[in-house]
Structure formats: C-alpha cells, structure tokens
Coordinates of C-alpha atoms and ligand atoms in Angstrom, one line a residue:
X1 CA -25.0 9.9 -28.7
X2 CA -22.9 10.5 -25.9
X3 CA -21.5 6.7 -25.1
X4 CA -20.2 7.7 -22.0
X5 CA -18.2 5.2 -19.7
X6 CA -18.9 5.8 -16.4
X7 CA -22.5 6.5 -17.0
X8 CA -23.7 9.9 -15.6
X9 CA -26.3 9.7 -13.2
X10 CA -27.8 12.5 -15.8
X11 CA -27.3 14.1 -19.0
X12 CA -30.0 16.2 -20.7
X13 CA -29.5 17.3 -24.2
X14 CA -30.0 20.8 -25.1
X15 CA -30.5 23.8 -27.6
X16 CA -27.8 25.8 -27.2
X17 CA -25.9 24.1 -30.7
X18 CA -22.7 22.9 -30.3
X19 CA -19.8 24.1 -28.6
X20 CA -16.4 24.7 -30.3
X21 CA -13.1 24.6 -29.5
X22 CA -9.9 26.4 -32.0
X23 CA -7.0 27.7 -31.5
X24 CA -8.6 30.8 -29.6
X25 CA -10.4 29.4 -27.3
X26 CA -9.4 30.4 -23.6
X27 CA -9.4 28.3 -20.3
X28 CA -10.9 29.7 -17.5
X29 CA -9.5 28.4 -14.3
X30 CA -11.1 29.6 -11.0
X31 CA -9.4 29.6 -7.8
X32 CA -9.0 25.8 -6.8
X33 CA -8.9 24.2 -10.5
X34 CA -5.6 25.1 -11.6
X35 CA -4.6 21.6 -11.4
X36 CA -7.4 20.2 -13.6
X37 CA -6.7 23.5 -16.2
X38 CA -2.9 22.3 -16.5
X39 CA -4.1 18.1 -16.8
X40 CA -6.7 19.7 -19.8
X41 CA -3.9 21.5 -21.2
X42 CA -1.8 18.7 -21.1
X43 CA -4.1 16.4 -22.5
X44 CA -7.1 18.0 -24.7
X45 CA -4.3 20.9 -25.8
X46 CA -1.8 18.1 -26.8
X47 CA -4.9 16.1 -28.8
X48 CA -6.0 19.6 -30.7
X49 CA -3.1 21.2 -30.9
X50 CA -4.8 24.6 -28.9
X51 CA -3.2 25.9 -26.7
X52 CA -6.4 26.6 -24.4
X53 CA -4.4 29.6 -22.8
X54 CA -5.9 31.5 -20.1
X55 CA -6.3 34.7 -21.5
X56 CA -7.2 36.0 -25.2
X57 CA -9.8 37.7 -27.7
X58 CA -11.5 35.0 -28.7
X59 CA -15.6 34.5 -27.7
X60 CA -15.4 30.8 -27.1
X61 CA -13.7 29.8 -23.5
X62 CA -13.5 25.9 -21.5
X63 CA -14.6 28.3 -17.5
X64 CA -13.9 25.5 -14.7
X65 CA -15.0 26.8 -11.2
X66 CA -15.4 25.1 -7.6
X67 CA -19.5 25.1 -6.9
X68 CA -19.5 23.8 -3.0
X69 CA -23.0 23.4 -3.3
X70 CA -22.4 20.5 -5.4
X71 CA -21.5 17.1 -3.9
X72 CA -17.9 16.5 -3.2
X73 CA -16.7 14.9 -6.1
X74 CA -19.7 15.6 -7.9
X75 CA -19.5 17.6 -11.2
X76 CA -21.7 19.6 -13.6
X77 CA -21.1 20.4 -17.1
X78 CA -22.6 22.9 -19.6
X79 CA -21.8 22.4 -22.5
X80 CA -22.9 24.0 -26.3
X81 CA -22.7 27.4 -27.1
X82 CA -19.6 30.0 -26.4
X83 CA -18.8 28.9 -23.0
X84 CA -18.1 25.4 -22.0
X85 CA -18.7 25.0 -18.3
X86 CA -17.3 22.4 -16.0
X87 CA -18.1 22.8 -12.1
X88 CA -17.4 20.5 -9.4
X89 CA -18.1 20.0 -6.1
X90 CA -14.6 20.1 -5.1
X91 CA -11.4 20.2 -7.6
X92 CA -11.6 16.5 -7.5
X93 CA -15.0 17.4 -8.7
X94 CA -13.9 19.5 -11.8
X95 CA -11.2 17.0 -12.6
X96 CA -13.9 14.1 -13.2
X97 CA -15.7 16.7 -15.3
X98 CA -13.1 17.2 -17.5
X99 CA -12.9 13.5 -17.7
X100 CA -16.5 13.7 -19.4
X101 CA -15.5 16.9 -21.5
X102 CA -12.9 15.1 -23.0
X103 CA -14.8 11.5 -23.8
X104 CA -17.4 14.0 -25.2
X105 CA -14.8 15.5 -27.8
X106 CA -14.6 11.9 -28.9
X107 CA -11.9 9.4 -29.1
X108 CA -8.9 11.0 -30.9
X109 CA -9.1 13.5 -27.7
X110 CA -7.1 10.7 -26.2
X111 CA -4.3 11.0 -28.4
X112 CA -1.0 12.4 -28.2
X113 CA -0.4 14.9 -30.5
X114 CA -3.7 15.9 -33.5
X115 CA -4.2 13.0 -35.8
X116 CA -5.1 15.8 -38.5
X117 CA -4.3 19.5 -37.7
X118 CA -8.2 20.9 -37.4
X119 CA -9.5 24.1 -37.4
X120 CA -12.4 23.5 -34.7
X121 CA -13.7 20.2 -32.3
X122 CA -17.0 19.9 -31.6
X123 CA -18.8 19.1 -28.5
X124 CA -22.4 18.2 -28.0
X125 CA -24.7 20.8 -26.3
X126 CA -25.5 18.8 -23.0
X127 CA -25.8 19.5 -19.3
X128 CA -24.5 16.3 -17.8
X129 CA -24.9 16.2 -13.9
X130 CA -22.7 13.3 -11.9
X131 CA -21.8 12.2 -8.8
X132 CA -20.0 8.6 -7.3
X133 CA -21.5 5.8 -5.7
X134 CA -18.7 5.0 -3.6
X135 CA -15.8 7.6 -2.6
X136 CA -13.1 4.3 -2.5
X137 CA -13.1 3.4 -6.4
X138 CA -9.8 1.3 -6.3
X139 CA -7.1 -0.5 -8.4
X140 CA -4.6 -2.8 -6.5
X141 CA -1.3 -3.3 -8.8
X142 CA 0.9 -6.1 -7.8
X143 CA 4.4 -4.8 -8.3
X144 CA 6.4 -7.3 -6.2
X145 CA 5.8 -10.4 -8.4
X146 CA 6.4 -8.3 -11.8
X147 CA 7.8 -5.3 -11.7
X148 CA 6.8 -2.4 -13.4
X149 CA 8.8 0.6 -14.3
X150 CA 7.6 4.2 -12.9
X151 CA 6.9 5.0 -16.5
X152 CA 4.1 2.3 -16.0
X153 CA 3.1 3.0 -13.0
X154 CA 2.3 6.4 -14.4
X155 CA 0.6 5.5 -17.4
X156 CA -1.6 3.2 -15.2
X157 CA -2.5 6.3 -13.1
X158 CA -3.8 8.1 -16.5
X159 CA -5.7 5.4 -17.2
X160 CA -7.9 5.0 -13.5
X161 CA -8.1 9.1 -14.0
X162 CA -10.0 8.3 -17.2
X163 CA -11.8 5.5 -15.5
X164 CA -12.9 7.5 -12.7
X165 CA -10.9 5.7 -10.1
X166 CA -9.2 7.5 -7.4
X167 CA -7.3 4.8 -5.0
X168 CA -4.3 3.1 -6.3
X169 CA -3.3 0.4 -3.3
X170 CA 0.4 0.2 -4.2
X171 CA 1.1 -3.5 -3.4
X172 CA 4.8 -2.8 -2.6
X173 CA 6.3 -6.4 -1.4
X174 CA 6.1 -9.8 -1.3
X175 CA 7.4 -12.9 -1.8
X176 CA 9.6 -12.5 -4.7
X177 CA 10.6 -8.8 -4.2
X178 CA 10.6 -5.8 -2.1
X179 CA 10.2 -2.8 -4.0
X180 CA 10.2 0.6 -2.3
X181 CA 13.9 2.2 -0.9
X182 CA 13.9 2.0 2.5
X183 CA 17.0 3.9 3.5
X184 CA 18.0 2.4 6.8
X185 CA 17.5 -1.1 5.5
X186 CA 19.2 -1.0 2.2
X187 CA 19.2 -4.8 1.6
X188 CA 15.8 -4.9 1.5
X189 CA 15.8 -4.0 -2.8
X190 CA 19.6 -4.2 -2.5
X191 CA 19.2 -7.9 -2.3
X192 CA 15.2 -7.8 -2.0
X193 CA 14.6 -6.1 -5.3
X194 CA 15.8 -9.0 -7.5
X195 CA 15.5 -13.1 -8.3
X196 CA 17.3 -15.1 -10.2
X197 CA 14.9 -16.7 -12.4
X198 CA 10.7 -16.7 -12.2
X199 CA 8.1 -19.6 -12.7
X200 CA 7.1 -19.1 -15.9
X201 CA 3.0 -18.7 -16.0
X202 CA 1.2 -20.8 -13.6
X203 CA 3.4 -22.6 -10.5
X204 CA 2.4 -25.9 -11.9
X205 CA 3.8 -24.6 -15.2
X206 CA 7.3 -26.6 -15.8
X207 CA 8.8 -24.1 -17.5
X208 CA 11.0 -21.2 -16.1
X209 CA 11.8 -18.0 -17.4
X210 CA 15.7 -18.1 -16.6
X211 CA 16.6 -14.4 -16.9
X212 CA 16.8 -12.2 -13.3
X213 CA 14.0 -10.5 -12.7
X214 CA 13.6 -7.1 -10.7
X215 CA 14.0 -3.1 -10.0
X216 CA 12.1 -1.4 -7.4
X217 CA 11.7 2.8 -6.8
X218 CA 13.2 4.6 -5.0
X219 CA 12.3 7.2 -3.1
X220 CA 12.4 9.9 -5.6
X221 CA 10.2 7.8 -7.6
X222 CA 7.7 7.1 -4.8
X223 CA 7.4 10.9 -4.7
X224 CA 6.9 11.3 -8.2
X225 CA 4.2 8.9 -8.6
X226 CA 2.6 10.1 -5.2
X227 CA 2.2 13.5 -6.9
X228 CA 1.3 12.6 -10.1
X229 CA -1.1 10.6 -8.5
X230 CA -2.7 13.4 -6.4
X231 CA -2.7 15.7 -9.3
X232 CA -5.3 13.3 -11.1
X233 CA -6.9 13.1 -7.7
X234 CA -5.9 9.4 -6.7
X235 CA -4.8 8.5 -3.7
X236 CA -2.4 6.0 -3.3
X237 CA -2.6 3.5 -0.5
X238 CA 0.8 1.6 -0.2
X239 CA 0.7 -1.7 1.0
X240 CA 3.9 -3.7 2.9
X241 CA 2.5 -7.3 3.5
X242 CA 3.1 -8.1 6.9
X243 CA 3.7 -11.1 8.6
X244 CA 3.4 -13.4 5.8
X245 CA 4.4 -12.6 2.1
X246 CA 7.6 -11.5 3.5
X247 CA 10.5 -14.1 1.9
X248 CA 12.2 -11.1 -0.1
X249 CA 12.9 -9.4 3.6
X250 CA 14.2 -12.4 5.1
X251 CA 16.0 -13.1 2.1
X252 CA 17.4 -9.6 3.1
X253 CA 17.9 -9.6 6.8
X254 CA 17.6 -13.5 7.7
X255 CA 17.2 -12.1 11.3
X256 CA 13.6 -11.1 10.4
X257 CA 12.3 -14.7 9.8
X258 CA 12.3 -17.9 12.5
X259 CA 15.9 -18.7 12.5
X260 CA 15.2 -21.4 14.8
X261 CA 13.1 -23.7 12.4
X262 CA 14.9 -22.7 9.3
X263 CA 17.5 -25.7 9.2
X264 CA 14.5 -28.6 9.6
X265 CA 12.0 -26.8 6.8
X266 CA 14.4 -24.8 4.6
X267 CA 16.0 -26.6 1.8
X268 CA 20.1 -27.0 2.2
X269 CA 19.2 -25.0 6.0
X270 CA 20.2 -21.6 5.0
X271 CA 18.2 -18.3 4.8
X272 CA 15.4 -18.4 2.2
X273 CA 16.4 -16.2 -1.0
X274 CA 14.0 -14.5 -2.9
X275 CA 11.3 -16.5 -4.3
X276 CA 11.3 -17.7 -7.8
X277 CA 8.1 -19.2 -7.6
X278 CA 4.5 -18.5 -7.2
X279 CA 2.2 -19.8 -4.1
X280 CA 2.3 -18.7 -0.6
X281 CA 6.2 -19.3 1.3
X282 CA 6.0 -21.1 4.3
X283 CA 8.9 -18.5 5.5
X284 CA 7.2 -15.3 7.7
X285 CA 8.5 -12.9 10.1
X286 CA 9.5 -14.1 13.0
X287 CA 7.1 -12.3 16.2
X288 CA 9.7 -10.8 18.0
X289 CA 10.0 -7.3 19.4
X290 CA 13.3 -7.0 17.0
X291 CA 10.6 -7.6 14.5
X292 CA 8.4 -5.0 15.1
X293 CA 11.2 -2.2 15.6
X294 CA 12.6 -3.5 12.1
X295 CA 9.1 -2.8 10.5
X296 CA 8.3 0.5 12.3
X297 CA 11.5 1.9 11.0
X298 CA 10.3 1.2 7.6
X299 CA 6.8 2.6 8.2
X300 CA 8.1 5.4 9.1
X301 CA 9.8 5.9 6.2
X302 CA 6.5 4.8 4.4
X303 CA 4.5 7.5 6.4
X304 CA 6.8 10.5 5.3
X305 CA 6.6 9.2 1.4
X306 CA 3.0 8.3 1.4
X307 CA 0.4 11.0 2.7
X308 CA -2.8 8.5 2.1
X309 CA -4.8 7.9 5.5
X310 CA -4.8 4.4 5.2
X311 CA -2.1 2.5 4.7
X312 CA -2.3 -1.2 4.4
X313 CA -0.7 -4.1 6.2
X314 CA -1.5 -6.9 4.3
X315 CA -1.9 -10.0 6.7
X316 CA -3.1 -12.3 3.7
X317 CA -2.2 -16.2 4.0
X318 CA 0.4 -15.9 6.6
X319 CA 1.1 -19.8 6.7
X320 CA 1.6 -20.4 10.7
X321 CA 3.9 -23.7 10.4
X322 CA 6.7 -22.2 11.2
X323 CA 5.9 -20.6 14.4
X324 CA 4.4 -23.8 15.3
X325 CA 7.7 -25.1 14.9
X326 CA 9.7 -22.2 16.5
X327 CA 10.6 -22.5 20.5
X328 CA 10.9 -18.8 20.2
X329 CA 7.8 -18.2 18.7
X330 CA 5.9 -20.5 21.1
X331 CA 7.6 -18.9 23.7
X332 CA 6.5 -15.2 22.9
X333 CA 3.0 -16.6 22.8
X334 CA 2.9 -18.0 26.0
X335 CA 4.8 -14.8 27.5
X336 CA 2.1 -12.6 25.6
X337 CA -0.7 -15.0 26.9
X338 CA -2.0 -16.1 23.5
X339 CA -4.3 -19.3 23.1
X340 CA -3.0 -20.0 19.5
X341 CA -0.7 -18.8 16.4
X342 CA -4.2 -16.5 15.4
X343 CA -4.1 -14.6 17.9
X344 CA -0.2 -14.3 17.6
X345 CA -1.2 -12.8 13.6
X346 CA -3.7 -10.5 15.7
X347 CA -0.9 -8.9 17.8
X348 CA 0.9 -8.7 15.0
X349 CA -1.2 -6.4 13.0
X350 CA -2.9 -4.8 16.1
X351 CA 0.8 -3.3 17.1
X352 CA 0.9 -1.7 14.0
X353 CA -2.7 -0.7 14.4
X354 CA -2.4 1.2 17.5
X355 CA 1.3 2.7 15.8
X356 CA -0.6 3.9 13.0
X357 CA -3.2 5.5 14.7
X358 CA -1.0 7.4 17.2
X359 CA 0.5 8.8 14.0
X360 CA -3.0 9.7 12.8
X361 CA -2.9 7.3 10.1
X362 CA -5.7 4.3 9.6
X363 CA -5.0 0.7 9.5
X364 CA -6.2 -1.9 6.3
X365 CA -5.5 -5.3 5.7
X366 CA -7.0 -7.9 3.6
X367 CA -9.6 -10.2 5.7
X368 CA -7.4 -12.7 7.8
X369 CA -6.7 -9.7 10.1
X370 CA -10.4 -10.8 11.4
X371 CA -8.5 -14.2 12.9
X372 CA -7.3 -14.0 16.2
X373 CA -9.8 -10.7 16.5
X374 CA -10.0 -7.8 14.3
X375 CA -7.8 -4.7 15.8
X376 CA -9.9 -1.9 16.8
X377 CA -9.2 0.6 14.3
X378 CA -8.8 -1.5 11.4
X379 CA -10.6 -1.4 7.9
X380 CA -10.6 -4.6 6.0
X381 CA -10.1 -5.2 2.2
X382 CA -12.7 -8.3 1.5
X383 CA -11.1 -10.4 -0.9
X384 CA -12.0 -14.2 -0.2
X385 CA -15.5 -13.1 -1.4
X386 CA -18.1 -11.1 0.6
X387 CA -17.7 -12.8 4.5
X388 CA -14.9 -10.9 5.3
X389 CA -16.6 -7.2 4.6
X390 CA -20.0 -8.6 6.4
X391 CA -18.0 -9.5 9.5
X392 CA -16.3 -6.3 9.4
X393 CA -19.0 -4.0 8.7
X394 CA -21.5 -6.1 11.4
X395 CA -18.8 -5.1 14.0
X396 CA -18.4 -1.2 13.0
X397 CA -15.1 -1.5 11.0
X398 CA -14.9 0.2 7.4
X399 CA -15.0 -2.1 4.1
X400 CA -13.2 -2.1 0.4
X401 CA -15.3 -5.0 -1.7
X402 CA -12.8 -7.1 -3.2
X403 CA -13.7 -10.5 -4.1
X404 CA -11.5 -12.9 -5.7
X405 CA -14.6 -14.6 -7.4
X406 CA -15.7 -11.2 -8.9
X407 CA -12.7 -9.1 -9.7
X408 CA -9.5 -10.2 -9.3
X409 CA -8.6 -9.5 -12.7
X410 CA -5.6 -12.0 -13.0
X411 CA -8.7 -14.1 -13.4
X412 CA -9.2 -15.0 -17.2
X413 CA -12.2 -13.8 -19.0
X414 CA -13.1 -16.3 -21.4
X415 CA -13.0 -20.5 -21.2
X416 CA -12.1 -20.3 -24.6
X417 CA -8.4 -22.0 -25.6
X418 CA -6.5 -19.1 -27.0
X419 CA -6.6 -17.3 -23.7
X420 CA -3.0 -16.4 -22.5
X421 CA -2.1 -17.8 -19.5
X422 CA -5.7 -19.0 -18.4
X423 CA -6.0 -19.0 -14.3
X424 CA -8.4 -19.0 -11.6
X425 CA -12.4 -18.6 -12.4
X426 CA -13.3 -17.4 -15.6
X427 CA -15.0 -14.0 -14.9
X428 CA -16.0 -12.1 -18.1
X429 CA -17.2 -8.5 -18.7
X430 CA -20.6 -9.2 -17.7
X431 CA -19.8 -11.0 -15.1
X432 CA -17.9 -7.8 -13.6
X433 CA -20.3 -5.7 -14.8
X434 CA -22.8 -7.4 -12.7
X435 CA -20.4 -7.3 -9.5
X436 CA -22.8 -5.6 -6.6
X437 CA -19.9 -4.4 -4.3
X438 CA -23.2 -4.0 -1.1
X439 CA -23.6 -7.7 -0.3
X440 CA -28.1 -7.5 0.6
X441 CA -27.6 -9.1 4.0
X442 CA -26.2 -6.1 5.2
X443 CA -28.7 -3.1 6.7
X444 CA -28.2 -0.3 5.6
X445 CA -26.6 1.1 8.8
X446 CA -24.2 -1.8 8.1
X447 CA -23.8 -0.9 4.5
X448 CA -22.6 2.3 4.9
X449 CA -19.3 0.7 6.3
X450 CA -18.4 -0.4 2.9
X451 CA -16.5 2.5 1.9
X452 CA -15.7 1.1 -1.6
X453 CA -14.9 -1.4 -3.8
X454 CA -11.6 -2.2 -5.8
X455 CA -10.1 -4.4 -8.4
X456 CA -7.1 -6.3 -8.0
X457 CA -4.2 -7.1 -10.4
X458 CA -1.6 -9.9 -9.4
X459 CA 0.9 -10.2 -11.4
X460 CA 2.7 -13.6 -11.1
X461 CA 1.1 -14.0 -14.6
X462 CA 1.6 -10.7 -16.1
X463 CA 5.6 -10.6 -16.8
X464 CA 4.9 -7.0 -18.5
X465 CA 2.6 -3.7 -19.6
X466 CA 1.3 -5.8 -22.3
X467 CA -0.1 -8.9 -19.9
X468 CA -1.2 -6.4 -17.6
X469 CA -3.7 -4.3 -19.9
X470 CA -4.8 -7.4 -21.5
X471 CA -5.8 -8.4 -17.8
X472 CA -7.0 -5.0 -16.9
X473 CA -9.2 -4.1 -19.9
X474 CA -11.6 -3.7 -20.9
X475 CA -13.1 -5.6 -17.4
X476 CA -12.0 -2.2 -15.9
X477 CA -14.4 -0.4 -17.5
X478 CA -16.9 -2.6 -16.4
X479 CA -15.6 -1.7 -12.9
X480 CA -15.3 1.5 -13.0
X481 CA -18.9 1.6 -14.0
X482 CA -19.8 -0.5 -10.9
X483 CA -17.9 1.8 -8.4
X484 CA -19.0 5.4 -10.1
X485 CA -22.4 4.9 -11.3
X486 CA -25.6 4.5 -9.8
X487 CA -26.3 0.9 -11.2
X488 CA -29.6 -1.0 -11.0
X489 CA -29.2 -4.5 -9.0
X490 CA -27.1 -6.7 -11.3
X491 CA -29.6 -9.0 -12.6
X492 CA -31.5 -5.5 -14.1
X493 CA -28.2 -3.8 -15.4
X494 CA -28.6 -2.5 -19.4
X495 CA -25.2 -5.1 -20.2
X496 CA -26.2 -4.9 -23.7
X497 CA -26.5 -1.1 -23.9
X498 CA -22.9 -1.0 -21.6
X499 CA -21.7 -3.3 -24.5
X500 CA -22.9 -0.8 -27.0
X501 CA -21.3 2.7 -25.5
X502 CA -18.0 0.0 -25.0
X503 CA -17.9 0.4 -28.8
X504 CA -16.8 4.1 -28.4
X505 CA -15.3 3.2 -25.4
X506 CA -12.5 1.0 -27.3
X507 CA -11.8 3.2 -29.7
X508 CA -10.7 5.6 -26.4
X509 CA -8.5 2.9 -25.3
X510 CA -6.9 2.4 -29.0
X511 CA -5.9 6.3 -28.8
X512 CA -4.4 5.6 -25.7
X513 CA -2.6 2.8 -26.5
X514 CA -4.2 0.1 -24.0
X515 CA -3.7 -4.0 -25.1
X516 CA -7.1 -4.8 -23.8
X517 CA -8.5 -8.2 -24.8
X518 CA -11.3 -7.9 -28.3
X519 CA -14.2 -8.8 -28.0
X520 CA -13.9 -11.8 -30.6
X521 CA -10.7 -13.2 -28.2
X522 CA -7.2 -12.3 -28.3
X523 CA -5.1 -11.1 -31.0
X524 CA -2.6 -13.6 -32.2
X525 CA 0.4 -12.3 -30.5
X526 CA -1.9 -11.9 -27.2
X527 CA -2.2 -15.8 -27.5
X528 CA 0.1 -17.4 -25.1
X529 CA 0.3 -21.5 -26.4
X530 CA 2.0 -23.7 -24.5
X531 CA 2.4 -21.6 -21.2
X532 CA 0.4 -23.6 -19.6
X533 CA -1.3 -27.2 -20.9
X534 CA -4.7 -27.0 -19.7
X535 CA -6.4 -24.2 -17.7
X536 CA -6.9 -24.6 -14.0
X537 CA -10.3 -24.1 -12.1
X538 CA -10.7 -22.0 -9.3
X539 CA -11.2 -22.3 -6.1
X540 CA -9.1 -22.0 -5.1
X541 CA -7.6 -19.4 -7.8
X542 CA -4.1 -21.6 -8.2
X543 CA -1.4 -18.7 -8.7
Ligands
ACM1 C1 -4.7 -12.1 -1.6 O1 -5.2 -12.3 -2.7 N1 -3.8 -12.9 -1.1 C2 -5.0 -10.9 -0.9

C-alpha cells in the first residue's frame, strides 16, 4: 500500500480513515519546525494548490512538533483522521517525516504546480515510526570534470532530501577545473575554471568534444547552495583535492607545482594548462612551505563559506614521479627527515590536519592518506573497496564506506550494448541494493567508526544533467535504502519487493523530472552509439 522508499523501520496501518487535505487545511508549525513548514509549503502547497497556511477555520490541520524523546533524526507520523501529525526527533527529524507525508500523498505530490485542480488529497491512516542506520548518508558530485550550474546543484539537493540523504561532499577541483572563487587567488577559476576542449567519453575514446568547457561559483553561490542545503538538512562537505588532482591550480599559479622537473616531463616545457583529458596528471603540488601558505589561504576562505565539520582533502592518486624527479622536493624530504615520497603525502595532509583542527574543523580524505601514516585526526573516505575503512577503523579513525566496486555510480549498470558510455564494473540495482556498507571482519567496537556510507558520481562521463541522472538513478534509491534503513544482510534483502515499491517509486521520479535509466534499458536518446567502441572492464575502473 504504502511503497515507501526508504523503507520505515515501521508502519502500522490503522482505523482512524483517511486523512484529508483542501484548501482549509492549516499547518501547524511548533517551535523548531518552521523550516520544514515553509519546505511543505513550498512543495506539497505548490503540488495541491493549498495554501496549508498557519492559521484558519477549518477542522483538518498537517501539526509538525519537535518530540526530543525521539531519536535524533528519527520521526513519527500519525496520520488519518482531522489531524495529520509529523514529529521528529530533531527538525531534521520532522523534515524526513514530511519526506514520508509527501511519498504517502502519492506521486503527483512531486509535481510543480496540480496536475488537475482537486478539491481534497487523500492520505492513508498510518502511524509510520523511522529512524537511520547511519547519520553520514552521502552523495559525492564531481563538479570539476563537468560542471554543473547552481541551478543543478540545487535540484540535486531536492533530490538527496527526497532520498533521505543528508551529506553532499562538494568535489570542488581537480584536474580539469577549479571551481569555487577564491578571492585572493583569482586565477584559480580565472584561468582554472575553464579548458579548451574535453576527451570525449572514455580517455581511450578518440574523439574530442572541441568546444571550451567550464564555469565555477562563486561565492555568493557557494552561500546559496550551503543554505539551501542546510534548509533540507544536508550538510555539505567541500572537498579541494590536495596534493595530487591539482593541474587546474598549477595551470593557474605555475609556482604551485615542481618547477624544477617541469621542462624534462612536460610537453613543449612550459606550465601544464588545464587538463583536457581524463586519467590521473602526473603534475602535483610542489611540497614547499609556499605551498602550504598558498592552500591555507584558500581554506580559509573555504572555512568561512562552508560551516560542515569535516572538510575534505582529498589525497587520492597523487602520482609521486615528479617529486622523485625534483631536487627541491628531494631536498625538503631529506630536511623534513622523510624515508620516502609517502611519507612526504603524509606531511602533506597531516599539516592541514593539525590546521583544521586548531580551527575546530575535522580532517577527511579518501584512503591513500593511510600511506606514509594516517594523521591523527583524520577520517577516511574508503573508496578502493573496503581495506581502507578496516585499516582506519582498526586504528580509531572515523569511516564513510565508499567503494569503487559497489557504488561509484559512473559505473554502468547493465553489460547490455545500448548503454551510454559504458565504464568501469557493471554494478546494477541489485547489486547496490545489496552493498553492506559494515564490512563483518570488523567488531563491533570497530564498526561503530564507520560513520556512514556514500555514493559517488564522477563526471568525466557525464557532460550534463541528463548523463548525470541517468548515472544517479534509479541506483540511488537503492542507496538511499542501504544507508537509511535497517536492511537484512545482503544475501536476505526482499530485492524483488524493493523492485515492486520502485514501481511507485518511478512514477515519483517522473513528477520530478529525473532521466533515470528504465528498467527495460535506456531510452533511445539515452543511447550513446559510437562514444566509445567496446566497453572497458574494470579494475581498474579506466576513466
Ligand atoms: C577517487 O576515485 N580517485 C577517489
């Protein structure tokens, strides 16, 4: 009846009859949820047409009301009858409640504007009672390699608030663009921001797509999407890659990269420019103190946008050629008494670990921050599959789940031959809907490090909003389940009954307006022939 996505961890039907809602019916916001009264209004009132105010005659009311007693982001709802309850734990708590209310109302409660003017909605008479698995329910968006316009970046925010999910990791730079305004270093989107031309599909691809590619936000921006974020209860954790993945700085301010080795393993000698290409650069910051000062300037302009307590570092495939290569580099390891270019990457990230902390802030980076020794504060985003997070959590340090093989989402989802720009493993619904983010080997002192789990979305393969939700969906419902509910092990997960509630679950994302990939394969204009001859195998997941 009730084909809800998340599952509940409860819902028990009841005999009240059904709740209604017209054009009288009154919200009732209680001190704490006037945030989620004006999301409902904005959402469920556009859908209807009411205009759920918050006073008026009328018997029938939406009452939403902070119940501490109630886990933190846990919620309650009773619904049927002439009052429509939603309570929560926290507001964050209400706001996932009036998630539920509005998947209960049914699927054209996720449109716009009414599809036909009505004089009442219905809602079942139910008392649903919920609560997360895991309190870090992430997305990772890969803006640096496609851009994607605030509008987007809002919309994508909707959609993790309908999903349940409430970290966006803002992957902010890379490679082939830097994309946040940093207002001391203006060069870093002023020539960061943009590249000539992009690989088209897969690196191996021969084609190119020769029209510039770029943009980035600026601070204003930032702000916006930091609040809209935190309205829907989503934190967002923004992520500057550091000391690799940084060719769109140096393009910027060659001084940041190892000037010394550039002429022998540059091509033509100069500075690197953006890249146009996909792959990891050989070109990385160069360890020097200037280095550091250069990147805590722009931290700090990251703190004062970015209120998160984590913020992430990155430290991903930082190739160390070139500071095998570089006198200077060799020389600051010797000076800092280093056995090896590791341990170099681990003062690296443990500078900005202790810099973050003094500022009360928390260090993440993706697993190669445990070479070279893990910095004491640091929290560790598990991507090249579980090792990383059991390391981690054996030695005390927190955990996000992350595994390419499981849910990277850049991943296709079918072997079949129509599907668009087919890399990496193939990893289908089931196959994330039977991702166990709690590896087994871990004790459960050990597990309760593992703070979350997350999906990623790279985007060298997704040139727009289109690719991206094609990507995204409907795997990330399949996640969202995974992170929110309180799932069986994945060999005794109910796929076929998750496959049945998806049913209702599609028509939500039609409403909304998501691509997502059928069932029965992609549409024809999702179809991508000739991108790419022949799909590659992972691993490794060839980008
Ligand atoms: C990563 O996929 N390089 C974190």
């Amino acid at each position: 009846m009730m084909d809800l996505i998340p599952a509940p961890r409860r819902s028990t039907p009841d005999d009240r009859g059904p709740g209604r809602l017209d054009a009288q019916t009154r919200l009732e916001a209680g001190p704490g949820t006037e945030g989620v009264a004006r999301w409902l209004r904005a959402t469920i009132g556009a859908a209807t047409g009411f205009p759920l105010a918050g006073h008026g005659d009328g018997e029938g009311r939406i009452r939403l009301s902070v119940d501490p007693g109630l886990p933190p982001e846990g919620y309650r709802l009773n619904l049927g009858g002439p009052e429509q309850l939603v309570e929560g734990g926290s507001a964050a708590g209400v706001f996932w409640g009036a998630q539920t209310l509005r998947q209960l109302l049914g699927a054209d409660a996720f449109r716009r504007a009414p599809l036909r003017p009505g004089r009442h909605w219905d809602l079942p008479a139910v008392t649903v009672e919920d609560a997360p698995r895991f309190r870090w329910r992430g997305l990772m968006l890969d803006v640096a390699r496609h851009f994607m316009p605030k509008e987007g970046v809002l919309r994508y925010l909707d959609l993790m608030a309908a999903h349940k999910l409430n970290v966006f990791h803002f992957h902010l730079t890379d490679d082939q663009g830097w994309r946040v305004e940093i207002r001391r270093h203006p060069r870093l989107t002023g020539t960061g921001s943009w590249r000539p031309r992009s690989k088209s599909g897969h690196r191996a691809s021969p084609l190119w797509d020769e029209k510039p590619h770029g943009g980035f936000y600026t601070q204003d921006d930032i702000r916006e999407i930091v609040a809209y974020a935190a309205e829907r209860h989503i934190t967002v954790v923004p992520e500057i890659d550091v000391p690799g993945h940084s060719q769109a700085a140096i393009a910027a301010y060659p001084e940041l990269g190892n000037t010394d080795v550039r002429p022998a393993s540059g091509a033509g000698g100069g500075p690197p420019a953006v890249w146009d290409t996909w792959g990891i650069s050989p070109h990385v910051l160069a360890p020097a103190e200037s280095t550091l000062r250069f990147y805590e300037g722009v931290f700090e302009e990251v703190l004062e946008l970015f209120p998160s307590e984590f913020v992430h570092v990155g430290g991903d495939e930082c190739l160390k050629d070139e500071w095998r290569a570089s006198p200077a580099a060799q020389a600051r390891l010797r000076e800092l008494g280093l056995a090896d270019e590791d341990e170099l990457q681990s003062w690296f990230v443990g500078h900005f670990d202790r810099w973050l902390s003094a500022r009360g802030r928390r260090l993440i980076g993706w697993d190669e921050i445990l070479e070279g020794g893990l910095a004491p504060g640091a929290t560790v985003s598990s991507w090249r599959g579980y090792a990383g997070g059991i390391a981690a959590a054996r030695a005390g340090h927190d955990v996000v789940m992350c595994p390419e093989q499981q849910v990277y989402l850049d991943h296709r989802q079918h072997d079949g031959p129509d599907e668009p720009v087919p890399i990496g493993y193939v990893r289908t619904l089931e196959d994330v809907y039977r991702f166990e983010p709690v590896p087994a080997e871990l004790t459960p002192e050990e597990a309760r490090h593992v703070l979350g789990t997350q999906a990623n979305l790279w985007t060298e393969a997704m040139e727009d909003q289109a690719r991206v939700d094609y990507q995204a969906f409907p795997r990330l419902a399949a996640f969202a389940e995974v992170a929110w509910s309180a799932l069986p092990a994945p060999a005794e997960r109910d796929f076929a009954g998750f496959e049945r509630r998806m049913e209702a679950h599609y028509r939500r994302l039609d409403a909304l307006g998501v691509g997502y990939r059928p069932p029965s394969g992609p549409r024809p204009w999702q179809r991508r022939p000739g991108v790419l001859g022949r799909p590659i195998d992972g691993p490794p997941p060839d980008r």
